[in-house]
Coordinates of C-alpha atoms and ligand atoms in Angstrom, one line a residue:
X1 CA 0.1 0.0 0.4
X2 CA 1.5 2.9 -1.2
X3 CA -0.3 5.4 1.7
X4 CA 0.5 3.7 4.9
X5 CA 2.7 6.1 6.9
X6 CA 6.6 5.5 5.9
X7 CA 8.8 7.9 8.0
X8 CA 9.6 10.5 5.0
X9 CA 12.4 11.2 3.3
X10 CA 13.8 14.8 4.5
X11 CA 11.7 17.2 2.8
X12 CA 14.5 20.1 2.3
X13 CA 12.6 23.5 3.2
X14 CA 13.7 26.0 0.0
X15 CA 12.4 29.7 1.1
X16 CA 12.0 32.4 -1.2
X17 CA 12.1 30.2 -4.8
X18 CA 10.7 32.9 -6.3
X19 CA 13.3 34.7 -6.3
X20 CA 15.5 31.7 -7.5
X21 CA 16.9 30.0 -10.8
X22 CA 13.9 27.6 -11.7
X23 CA 12.6 25.9 -14.2
X24 CA 8.6 26.7 -14.3
X25 CA 6.5 22.5 -13.8
X26 CA 3.3 24.4 -14.1
X27 CA 0.6 23.3 -17.3
X28 CA -0.5 21.0 -17.9
X29 CA -0.4 17.3 -16.2
X30 CA -1.5 13.6 -17.2
X31 CA -3.1 11.8 -14.8
X32 CA -4.3 8.4 -13.8
X33 CA -7.0 8.6 -11.0
X34 CA -6.2 5.6 -8.3
X35 CA -9.3 5.8 -6.3
X36 CA -8.6 2.6 -3.8
X37 CA -5.1 4.3 -3.2
X38 CA -3.7 1.3 -4.7
X39 CA -0.4 3.0 -6.6
X40 CA -0.9 0.5 -9.7
X41 CA -2.0 -3.2 -10.7
X42 CA -0.5 -5.9 -11.0
X43 CA 2.9 -5.0 -10.2
X44 CA 2.6 -2.3 -11.9
X45 CA 3.2 1.1 -10.0
X46 CA 2.2 4.5 -11.6
X47 CA 5.1 5.7 -10.3
X48 CA 7.3 3.9 -12.9
X49 CA 5.6 5.3 -16.2
X50 CA 5.2 1.7 -17.6
X51 CA 4.5 1.7 -21.2
X52 CA 4.7 -1.9 -22.9
X53 CA 7.8 -2.3 -25.4
X54 CA 6.1 -5.1 -27.3
X55 CA 2.6 -6.8 -28.3
X56 CA 2.7 -9.0 -25.1
X57 CA 2.7 -6.4 -23.0
X58 CA 0.7 -5.5 -19.8
X59 CA 0.2 -2.9 -17.9
X60 CA -3.7 -1.4 -16.5
X61 CA -2.9 2.3 -16.4
X62 CA -1.9 5.3 -18.5
X63 CA -0.5 8.8 -18.8
X64 CA -2.9 10.0 -22.5
X65 CA -2.3 12.8 -24.1
X66 CA -6.4 13.1 -23.3
X67 CA -6.4 13.0 -20.0
X68 CA -5.0 16.4 -18.2
X69 CA -5.2 18.9 -15.6
X70 CA -3.9 21.9 -15.0
X71 CA -0.9 22.3 -12.2
X72 CA -1.9 24.9 -9.9
X73 CA -5.5 24.1 -9.5
X74 CA -7.8 22.0 -7.9
X75 CA -9.1 18.5 -9.3
X76 CA -12.4 18.9 -8.3
X77 CA -13.9 21.6 -10.6
X78 CA -11.5 20.5 -13.4
X79 CA -13.6 17.6 -14.2
X80 CA -17.5 17.3 -12.8
X81 CA -16.7 13.7 -12.0
X82 CA -14.2 14.4 -10.1
X83 CA -16.5 17.3 -7.8
X84 CA -16.2 14.9 -4.8
X85 CA -14.0 13.2 -5.9
X86 CA -12.0 12.2 -2.8
X87 CA -8.8 9.2 -3.5
X88 CA -5.8 9.6 -4.9
X89 CA -4.7 11.0 -8.6
X90 CA -1.6 10.3 -10.0
X91 CA -0.3 13.8 -11.9
X92 CA 2.9 13.4 -14.9
X93 CA 5.1 16.0 -16.1
X94 CA 7.7 15.0 -18.6
X95 CA 10.5 17.3 -18.8
X96 CA 14.1 17.7 -21.0
X97 CA 17.1 19.6 -19.1
X98 CA 19.1 20.2 -21.7
X99 CA 20.7 23.2 -20.0
X100 CA 21.4 20.8 -17.1
X101 CA 24.5 21.8 -15.2
X102 CA 26.4 19.1 -12.9
X103 CA 28.2 21.7 -10.8
X104 CA 24.5 22.1 -9.5
X105 CA 21.8 20.7 -7.1
X106 CA 18.2 20.6 -8.2
X107 CA 15.0 20.1 -6.4
X108 CA 11.0 19.8 -7.1
X109 CA 9.7 22.4 -4.7
X110 CA 5.6 22.3 -4.8
X111 CA 4.2 25.0 -3.1
X112 CA 1.0 22.6 -1.6
X113 CA -0.4 19.6 -2.7
X114 CA -4.2 18.2 -0.6
X115 CA -3.6 16.4 1.5
X116 CA -0.8 14.3 1.3
X117 CA 1.4 14.0 -1.4
X118 CA 4.2 10.8 -2.1
X119 CA 6.9 12.6 -5.0
X120 CA 8.7 10.1 -7.2
X121 CA 11.2 11.3 -10.2
X122 CA 12.4 8.8 -12.8
X123 CA 10.7 5.9 -11.4
X124 CA 12.3 6.2 -8.0
X125 CA 10.2 7.7 -4.5
X126 CA 11.5 10.7 -3.2
X127 CA 9.5 11.3 -0.1
X128 CA 6.1 12.4 0.7
X129 CA 4.6 15.5 2.3
X130 CA 1.2 15.4 4.7
X131 CA -0.3 18.8 5.1
X132 CA -2.5 20.3 1.9
X133 CA -1.1 23.9 2.6
X134 CA 2.5 24.2 2.8
X135 CA 5.4 24.1 0.2
X136 CA 8.0 21.0 0.6
X137 CA 11.2 20.2 -1.4
X138 CA 12.7 17.0 -2.9
X139 CA 16.1 16.8 -4.4
X140 CA 16.8 15.8 -7.3
X141 CA 20.7 16.4 -8.3
X142 CA 21.4 12.4 -8.8
X143 CA 18.1 11.1 -10.7
X144 CA 17.9 14.3 -13.4
X145 CA 18.9 14.0 -17.0
X146 CA 18.9 16.2 -19.8
X147 CA 16.1 14.5 -21.6
X148 CA 13.0 12.5 -21.1
X149 CA 12.2 13.1 -17.1
X150 CA 8.9 12.3 -15.6
X151 CA 7.9 13.6 -12.5
X152 CA 4.9 11.6 -11.0
X153 CA 2.9 12.9 -7.8
X154 CA 0.4 10.8 -6.2
X155 CA -1.6 13.3 -4.0
X156 CA -4.8 11.5 -2.0
X157 CA -7.1 14.3 -0.5
X158 CA -8.6 11.9 1.7
X159 CA -8.4 12.4 5.4
X160 CA -9.1 10.8 8.7
X161 CA -9.2 11.9 12.0
X162 CA -5.9 11.9 12.3
X163 CA -5.7 14.0 10.2
X164 CA -4.9 17.7 10.2
X165 CA -7.5 19.1 9.2
X166 CA -9.8 16.1 10.2
X167 CA -12.4 14.7 7.9
X168 CA -15.4 16.9 8.3
X169 CA -14.8 21.3 7.5
X170 CA -17.2 23.7 6.4
X171 CA -14.6 24.1 3.5
X172 CA -14.5 22.5 -0.2
X173 CA -11.4 20.0 0.2
X174 CA -10.3 21.1 -3.3
X175 CA -7.9 18.2 -3.9
X176 CA -4.6 18.1 -5.9
X177 CA -1.6 20.3 -6.6
X178 CA -2.9 23.4 -5.8
X179 CA 0.0 25.6 -5.8
X180 CA 3.7 26.0 -8.0
X181 CA 5.5 23.3 -9.1
X182 CA 9.1 24.3 -9.8
X183 CA 12.5 22.9 -10.6
X184 CA 14.3 24.5 -8.5
X185 CA 18.6 25.3 -9.2
X186 CA 20.9 26.3 -6.2
X187 CA 24.7 25.7 -6.3
X188 CA 26.1 22.9 -4.5
X189 CA 26.2 25.2 -1.0
X190 CA 23.0 27.6 -0.8
X191 CA 21.3 29.6 1.0
X192 CA 18.0 27.3 2.1
X193 CA 16.8 30.5 4.6
X194 CA 16.9 32.7 6.7
X195 CA 14.6 34.9 9.1
X196 CA 14.9 38.8 9.4
X197 CA 13.1 41.5 12.3
X198 CA 13.3 44.3 13.8
X199 CA 14.2 43.9 17.0
X200 CA 11.9 45.4 19.4
X201 CA 14.6 46.9 22.8
X202 CA 15.2 49.2 19.5
X203 CA 11.9 50.4 18.6
X204 CA 12.6 53.6 20.8
X205 CA 16.2 54.2 19.7
X206 CA 18.1 56.3 17.2
X207 CA 20.1 53.2 16.0
X208 CA 17.4 50.1 15.4
X209 CA 18.6 46.6 15.3
X210 CA 17.5 43.8 12.8
X211 CA 17.7 40.3 14.2
X212 CA 19.0 38.1 11.7
X213 CA 19.5 33.8 11.3
X214 CA 21.1 32.7 8.6
X215 CA 20.4 28.8 7.4
X216 CA 23.1 27.6 4.7
X217 CA 23.1 24.1 3.2
X218 CA 25.8 21.9 1.5
X219 CA 28.7 19.9 2.6
X220 CA 31.6 22.9 2.5
X221 CA 29.8 25.9 3.5
X222 CA 31.4 29.8 3.0
X223 CA 33.3 30.8 6.3
X224 CA 31.8 34.2 5.3
X225 CA 28.5 35.4 4.3
X226 CA 27.3 39.2 3.7
X227 CA 23.8 41.0 3.8
X228 CA 23.1 43.9 1.7
X229 CA 20.3 46.6 2.5
X230 CA 21.7 49.3 -0.3
X231 CA 19.1 52.1 0.4
X232 CA 21.0 52.9 3.8
X233 CA 24.2 51.6 2.7
X234 CA 24.1 48.4 4.7
X235 CA 27.2 46.2 3.5
X236 CA 28.1 43.6 6.8
X237 CA 29.8 40.4 6.6
X238 CA 28.5 37.5 8.7
X239 CA 30.8 35.1 10.1
X240 CA 29.1 31.7 9.2
X241 CA 28.8 29.4 11.8
X242 CA 30.1 25.6 10.3
X243 CA 27.0 24.0 12.3
X244 CA 23.0 25.0 12.2
X245 CA 22.1 28.2 11.8
X246 CA 24.3 31.6 12.2
X247 CA 22.6 34.6 14.2
X248 CA 23.3 37.7 13.5
X249 CA 22.9 41.7 14.0
X250 CA 22.2 45.0 11.7
X251 CA 22.0 48.1 13.5
X252 CA 20.5 50.7 10.8
X253 CA 20.1 54.2 10.9
X254 CA 16.7 56.0 9.6
X255 CA 15.1 52.4 9.3
X256 CA 11.3 53.3 7.9
X257 CA 9.0 51.3 9.2
X258 CA 7.0 49.6 8.0
X259 CA 3.1 50.1 8.6
X260 CA -0.4 50.1 7.2
X261 CA -0.3 53.2 6.1
X262 CA 3.4 52.9 5.4
X263 CA 4.3 49.5 3.6
X264 CA 8.0 50.4 3.2
X265 CA 9.6 47.6 2.2
X266 CA 13.5 47.6 1.8
X267 CA 15.5 45.3 -1.1
X268 CA 17.5 42.9 0.8
X269 CA 20.3 40.6 -0.6
X270 CA 21.8 37.9 1.0
X271 CA 25.3 36.5 -0.2
X272 CA 26.8 33.1 0.5
X273 CA 29.7 31.2 -1.5
X274 CA 28.3 31.2 -5.0
X275 CA 24.8 31.5 -3.5
X276 CA 22.6 34.7 -3.6
X277 CA 19.1 35.3 -2.7
X278 CA 17.2 39.0 -2.5
X279 CA 14.3 39.6 -1.1
X280 CA 11.9 42.3 -0.3
X281 CA 10.8 42.8 3.4
X282 CA 9.6 45.5 6.0
X283 CA 10.3 46.5 9.6
X284 CA 7.9 46.4 12.4
X285 CA 7.1 45.9 15.5
X286 CA 4.0 44.1 16.9
X287 CA 2.8 43.4 20.8
X288 CA 0.0 43.6 23.2
X289 CA 0.6 46.2 26.6
X290 CA -2.7 45.3 28.9
X291 CA -6.2 45.7 26.4
X292 CA -3.5 47.0 23.7
X293 CA -2.5 45.3 20.2
X294 CA 0.9 48.3 19.5
X295 CA 1.9 48.4 16.3
X296 CA 5.2 50.0 16.1
X297 CA 4.6 50.8 20.1
X298 CA 1.4 52.5 18.9
X299 CA -2.6 51.2 20.0
X300 CA -4.3 50.3 16.4
X301 CA -7.5 48.8 15.7
X302 CA -8.0 45.6 13.3
X303 CA -10.7 45.9 10.9
X304 CA -10.8 42.8 9.4
X305 CA -12.8 40.3 7.5
X306 CA -11.8 36.5 7.4
X307 CA -11.8 35.2 4.3
X308 CA -10.8 31.9 2.6
X309 CA -7.9 31.0 0.2
X310 CA -10.6 30.6 -3.0
X311 CA -11.2 32.7 -5.5
X312 CA -15.2 32.3 -6.0
X313 CA -15.1 33.6 -10.1
X314 CA -13.1 30.2 -11.1
X315 CA -14.4 28.2 -8.3
X316 CA -10.9 27.1 -6.9
X317 CA -7.8 27.7 -4.3
X318 CA -6.2 30.8 -5.1
X319 CA -2.3 30.1 -7.1
X320 CA -2.1 33.2 -9.0
X321 CA -1.1 37.1 -8.0
X322 CA -4.4 37.9 -10.1
X323 CA -6.6 35.7 -7.8
X324 CA -4.9 37.3 -4.3
X325 CA -5.7 40.7 -6.1
X326 CA -9.4 40.6 -6.5
X327 CA -9.4 38.9 -3.1
X328 CA -7.4 41.9 -1.1
X329 CA -9.0 44.3 -3.6
X330 CA -12.3 43.7 -2.4
X331 CA -11.3 43.8 1.5
X332 CA -9.4 46.9 1.0
X333 CA -13.3 48.5 -1.1
X334 CA -14.6 47.6 3.0
X335 CA -11.9 49.8 4.2
X336 CA -10.2 46.9 6.0
X337 CA -6.3 47.1 7.3
X338 CA -6.8 43.4 8.7
X339 CA -7.4 39.7 7.4
X340 CA -7.8 36.9 8.9
X341 CA -6.6 33.6 6.8
X342 CA -8.3 31.0 8.1
X343 CA -8.1 27.9 8.6
X344 CA -5.0 27.3 6.7
X345 CA -2.1 28.5 5.5
X346 CA -2.7 30.8 2.1
X347 CA -0.7 31.0 -1.0
X348 CA 2.4 32.6 -0.3
X349 CA 1.6 35.6 -3.3
X350 CA -1.2 36.4 -0.9
X351 CA 1.1 36.9 1.6
X352 CA 3.7 39.0 -0.1
X353 CA 0.7 40.6 -1.3
X354 CA -0.1 42.5 1.6
X355 CA 3.1 42.9 2.8
X356 CA 2.7 45.2 -0.2
X357 CA -0.6 46.3 0.1
X358 CA -0.3 47.1 3.6
X359 CA -2.8 44.7 5.2
X360 CA -2.3 43.1 8.5
X361 CA -2.5 39.3 8.6
X362 CA -3.6 36.5 11.0
X363 CA -2.7 32.6 10.3
X364 CA -3.5 29.7 11.3
X365 CA -3.1 25.9 10.6
X366 CA -6.4 23.5 10.5
X367 CA -7.0 23.2 14.0
X368 CA -10.4 23.1 13.7
X369 CA -13.3 20.4 14.2
X370 CA -12.7 17.1 15.7
X371 CA -8.5 16.7 16.3
X372 CA -7.0 13.6 17.9
X373 CA -5.5 15.1 20.6
X374 CA -4.7 12.5 22.0
X375 CA -2.7 11.3 19.9
X376 CA 1.2 12.5 19.9
X377 CA 1.3 11.8 16.2
X378 CA -1.1 14.1 15.0
X379 CA 0.9 16.9 17.8
X380 CA 3.5 15.7 15.7
X381 CA 1.9 17.1 12.1
X382 CA 1.2 19.7 13.8
X383 CA 4.2 21.1 15.2
X384 CA 6.0 20.7 11.6
X385 CA 3.0 21.3 9.6
X386 CA 3.6 25.2 11.5
X387 CA 7.5 24.8 11.3
X388 CA 6.8 24.9 7.6
X389 CA 4.2 27.9 7.9
X390 CA 6.6 30.1 9.8
X391 CA 9.4 29.3 7.6
X392 CA 7.8 30.2 4.7
X393 CA 5.9 33.6 6.4
X394 CA 8.5 34.2 8.9
X395 CA 10.0 37.7 7.1
X396 CA 6.3 39.0 6.2
X397 CA 5.6 42.5 7.7
X398 CA 2.1 41.9 7.2
X399 CA 1.7 38.4 9.1
X400 CA 1.4 39.8 12.9
X401 CA -0.9 36.5 14.3
X402 CA -0.1 32.9 14.9
X403 CA -3.3 31.3 15.5
X404 CA -3.1 27.7 16.7
X405 CA -6.7 26.5 16.9
X406 CA -10.4 26.9 15.6
X407 CA -13.8 26.5 17.7
X408 CA -11.8 23.5 19.8
X409 CA -13.9 22.4 22.8
X410 CA -11.4 22.9 26.2
X411 CA -11.1 19.4 27.6
X412 CA -7.7 18.4 29.0
X413 CA -6.1 16.6 26.2
X414 CA -6.9 19.6 24.0
X415 CA -5.2 21.9 26.3
X416 CA -2.1 19.9 27.1
X417 CA -1.7 19.7 22.6
X418 CA -2.6 23.6 22.0
X419 CA -0.5 24.5 25.2
X420 CA 2.3 22.5 23.7
X421 CA 1.7 24.4 20.4
X422 CA 1.7 27.4 21.5
X423 CA 5.2 27.3 22.9
X424 CA 6.5 25.4 19.9
X425 CA 5.1 28.6 18.1
X426 CA 6.2 30.9 20.4
X427 CA 10.4 29.2 20.3
X428 CA 10.1 29.2 16.4
X429 CA 8.8 32.8 16.4
X430 CA 8.3 34.9 19.7
X431 CA 8.3 38.3 17.3
X432 CA 4.6 37.9 16.5
X433 CA 1.6 37.7 19.0
X434 CA -0.5 34.0 19.5
X435 CA -4.3 33.6 19.5
X436 CA -7.0 31.0 19.0
X437 CA -10.5 31.5 17.9
X438 CA -12.5 30.8 21.5
X439 CA -16.1 29.8 22.1
X440 CA -17.6 31.2 24.8
X441 CA -17.8 29.1 28.3
X442 CA -21.6 28.8 27.9
X443 CA -20.5 27.3 24.0
X444 CA -24.4 28.1 22.8
X445 CA -25.0 30.4 20.5
X446 CA -28.0 32.4 21.9
X447 CA -27.5 31.3 25.5
X448 CA -29.8 32.8 27.4
X449 CA -27.2 34.5 30.2
X450 CA -27.1 38.4 29.4
X451 CA -23.3 38.0 30.3
X452 CA -21.0 36.0 28.2
X453 CA -17.8 34.7 30.2
X454 CA -14.5 33.4 28.9
X455 CA -12.4 30.9 30.9
X456 CA -11.1 28.8 28.7
X457 CA -7.2 27.7 30.2
X458 CA -6.3 27.7 26.6
X459 CA -6.6 31.7 27.0
X460 CA -3.2 32.0 29.1
X461 CA -1.6 30.7 26.4
X462 CA -2.3 33.4 24.4
X463 CA -1.2 36.7 24.2
X464 CA -4.8 37.9 22.4
X465 CA -8.3 36.5 22.8
X466 CA -10.2 35.7 20.3
X467 CA -13.7 35.1 20.1
X468 CA -15.8 33.5 17.7
X469 CA -19.8 34.4 18.4
X470 CA -22.8 33.7 16.7
X471 CA -25.9 35.3 18.3
X472 CA -28.7 35.9 16.1
X473 CA -26.8 33.5 13.7
X474 CA -26.7 29.9 14.6
X475 CA -28.9 30.7 18.4
X476 CA -31.0 33.8 19.0
X477 CA -31.9 36.7 16.6
X478 CA -30.6 39.8 15.9
X479 CA -33.0 42.1 18.5
X480 CA -30.7 39.8 21.4
X481 CA -27.6 41.6 20.8
X482 CA -27.9 44.6 22.7
X483 CA -29.0 43.2 26.0
X484 CA -25.2 40.7 26.1
X485 CA -22.1 41.7 27.8
X486 CA -18.9 40.3 28.1
X487 CA -15.7 39.3 30.5
X488 CA -13.5 37.3 30.6
X489 CA -10.5 36.9 33.8
X490 CA -8.0 37.7 31.4
X491 CA -6.0 41.4 30.8
X492 CA -6.1 40.6 27.2
X493 CA -6.9 42.6 24.3
X494 CA -10.2 41.0 22.5
X495 CA -10.6 40.0 18.6
X496 CA -14.2 39.5 16.8
X497 CA -12.3 36.4 15.8
X498 CA -16.1 35.3 13.9
X499 CA -19.4 36.6 13.8
X500 CA -21.9 37.2 10.7
X501 CA -25.2 35.3 8.8
X502 CA -25.9 33.7 5.5
X503 CA -27.4 36.0 2.7
X504 CA -28.4 35.0 -1.1
X505 CA -27.0 38.0 -2.7
X506 CA -30.5 39.7 -4.8
X507 CA -32.8 37.8 -2.5
X508 CA -34.4 40.9 -0.4
X509 CA -37.2 40.8 2.9
X510 CA -37.7 42.6 5.5
X511 CA -34.5 42.4 8.4
X512 CA -36.0 39.4 10.2
X513 CA -36.6 37.0 6.6
X514 CA -33.3 34.7 7.3
X515 CA -31.3 34.5 3.8
X516 CA -32.4 38.2 3.0
X517 CA -29.5 40.8 2.7
X518 CA -31.7 42.8 4.8
X519 CA -31.6 40.1 7.6
X520 CA -28.0 39.7 7.5
X521 CA -27.5 43.9 7.3
X522 CA -29.7 44.1 10.5
X523 CA -27.1 41.5 12.7
X524 CA -24.3 43.4 11.1
X525 CA -25.2 46.3 12.8
X526 CA -27.2 45.0 15.8
X527 CA -23.8 42.3 16.7
X528 CA -21.5 45.3 15.9
X529 CA -22.9 47.4 18.4
X530 CA -22.4 44.1 21.0
X531 CA -19.0 43.9 20.4
X532 CA -18.2 47.6 20.3
X533 CA -19.4 48.0 23.8
X534 CA -16.6 45.4 24.7
X535 CA -13.7 47.1 26.6
X536 CA -10.4 45.6 25.3
X537 CA -11.8 44.9 21.8
X538 CA -9.2 46.0 19.6
X539 CA -10.4 44.4 16.5
X540 CA -12.9 42.1 14.8
X541 CA -12.6 40.0 11.5
X542 CA -16.6 38.9 10.6
X543 CA -17.3 35.8 9.0
X544 CA -16.4 36.5 6.3
X545 CA -15.7 38.4 2.7
X546 CA -17.4 36.4 0.2
X547 CA -19.4 33.4 -0.3
X548 CA -17.8 30.2 -0.3
X549 CA -17.6 26.4 -1.4
X550 CA -18.8 24.0 1.5
X551 CA -19.8 20.6 0.7
X552 CA -21.9 20.8 4.5
X553 CA -24.6 23.5 3.1
X554 CA -27.0 22.1 1.3
X555 CA -30.0 24.4 1.4
X556 CA -31.7 24.3 -2.4
X557 CA -31.2 27.3 -4.4
X558 CA -30.2 29.9 -1.6
X559 CA -26.7 27.8 -1.0
X560 CA -26.4 25.1 -3.5
X561 CA -22.5 24.6 -2.0
X562 CA -22.1 27.5 -1.1
X563 CA -21.3 28.6 2.5
X564 CA -23.7 32.8 2.0
X565 CA -21.7 34.4 4.9
X566 CA -20.4 36.1 2.6
X567 CA -20.2 40.0 1.7
X568 CA -20.0 39.6 -1.7
X569 CA -22.0 37.1 -3.5
X570 CA -19.6 34.5 -5.4
X571 CA -20.3 36.2 -8.5
X572 CA -18.4 39.4 -7.0
X573 CA -22.1 41.6 -5.9
X574 CA -21.3 43.0 -2.8
X575 CA -24.5 42.3 -0.3
X576 CA -26.1 45.7 1.8
X577 CA -24.1 44.1 5.1
X578 CA -20.8 44.9 3.0
X579 CA -21.5 49.0 3.4
X580 CA -22.7 48.1 7.2
X581 CA -19.4 47.1 8.1
X582 CA -17.2 49.5 5.5
X583 CA -19.4 52.4 7.1
X584 CA -18.5 51.4 10.2
X585 CA -14.1 50.7 9.5
X586 CA -14.7 54.5 8.3
X587 CA -15.2 55.5 11.2
X588 CA -13.0 53.5 13.5
Ligands
GCU601 C1 -17.8 28.7 12.1 C2 -16.4 28.0 11.7 C3 -16.2 28.6 10.4 C4 -17.5 28.5 9.3 C5 -18.2 29.4 10.2 C6 -20.3 29.2 9.6 O1 -17.2 29.2 13.2 O2 -14.8 28.2 11.8 O3 -15.5 27.5 9.6 O4 -17.6 28.2 7.8 O5 -18.2 29.1 11.4 O6 -20.8 28.6 10.1 O7 -20.6 30.1 8.5

């Protein structure tokens, strides 16, 4: 059985592949269905790319020209017969590499493949990757040829209880190779990752300190590396540690800080031996002080919205700069300076665009409904996947919050699991804030209590208390909102990480007619009034910017496979509530 959990060959994390030498392997790929995840039939493995050589030959699969899928892209919306296909599909890309250079190393980089991927090259299995939303790479230096290379990747979008996310979630399980595939070319010794951030201690000093860490890969590392920030006349030598990461500091004068109002990015060049990488990085600090969130030392109100990484117009995962521009453009029209990227790591292009546009981000891992908290294997996966996310987005000024869970009941195994996750994330990145989307002690939406309380023990581990509350939709009606108040035993800033209700765009009625735009607008007016009076409420991310695909939503003529809580319809048409929130943010 190909899909059994064998120890993963080490996938190498290579950051910032956008700015490296690479061969783009996107486009049409051939595919073979593997509904029972056997990986082949009758002793012929699909990864062998076998074709009979004479009339007696036998094979029971084929990568034929008429069977193609686009990469990147979810397979479900490319073929009607694959709409709800949850099993495995093998993708094949053949390519020549006439300019193959024996003095270099070659890695196959995959931006994301949902959910589990088996990567094979020229008939050799390179390794597996679990997690549908983070990047991974495998080396092919010893296998690559000038001609007739075949890259065959098996992707399985099934999830079970021991997966992250687990079996049931309120979003469409776009399966397949959902982000870019590249053949990366690097020198024998290369820069595989670097981490730069502004030291909080130096924030109010004239000369500020940038803290850095450099990770090189290879068998004969250079003794020195250099970091250059031309605009600041910085050209600094770094003495490379022979093993592990090298920490360094750069002191800078006249550093312009990154913020939503002025999203200043600096061109950064890092050189090490034969390798050189360029990036654009902004410098800012984020912290909490009592019930405030301070950006660059100043209190900030987070005018946010939740978002799925899906372009509804194309009914597919976001995978291009155009998809990112569409979604972030809508959020800017709403007057947002903050977006909660729910419930999994979104595409890197969107995060980098947020850096440019000055939009702050909340990122999370899908530790969501039904996680097997008591299973140590799941904790290991969660740490691995969060590490991949932090390695990918550590240098993004826009990203300010790591969230470790969404709507998970406070049982002991969960508390332990998430407490370890908070420590893990904080150990990798002490420069950002940690949170989780929490439900009230009373749990039930519409609970009759007039005071909603928050004493989930996990809050102790978090920097921000984030609340999901659906009073007026899943319980009660909007007219109860103004009767409620909120209290928690914690002196922490509060973000309303979800609230909202559904509306079918174009359906109109009085304000108590469910699914009408008027009901949704009324719910927003009353919810905003309820939350706005909470002491320490420093931001909100209503659920959700735009309608999104979900198998859980099957009300005919209204939902038809779409969650309708968007403020914008799947066709890009704004609903009345959009303007209620826009108006509130324009006054904030
Ligand atoms: C939940 C959940 C979302 C879901 C939303 C809804 O709170 O976090 O993933 O889509 O509510 O019910 O629409």
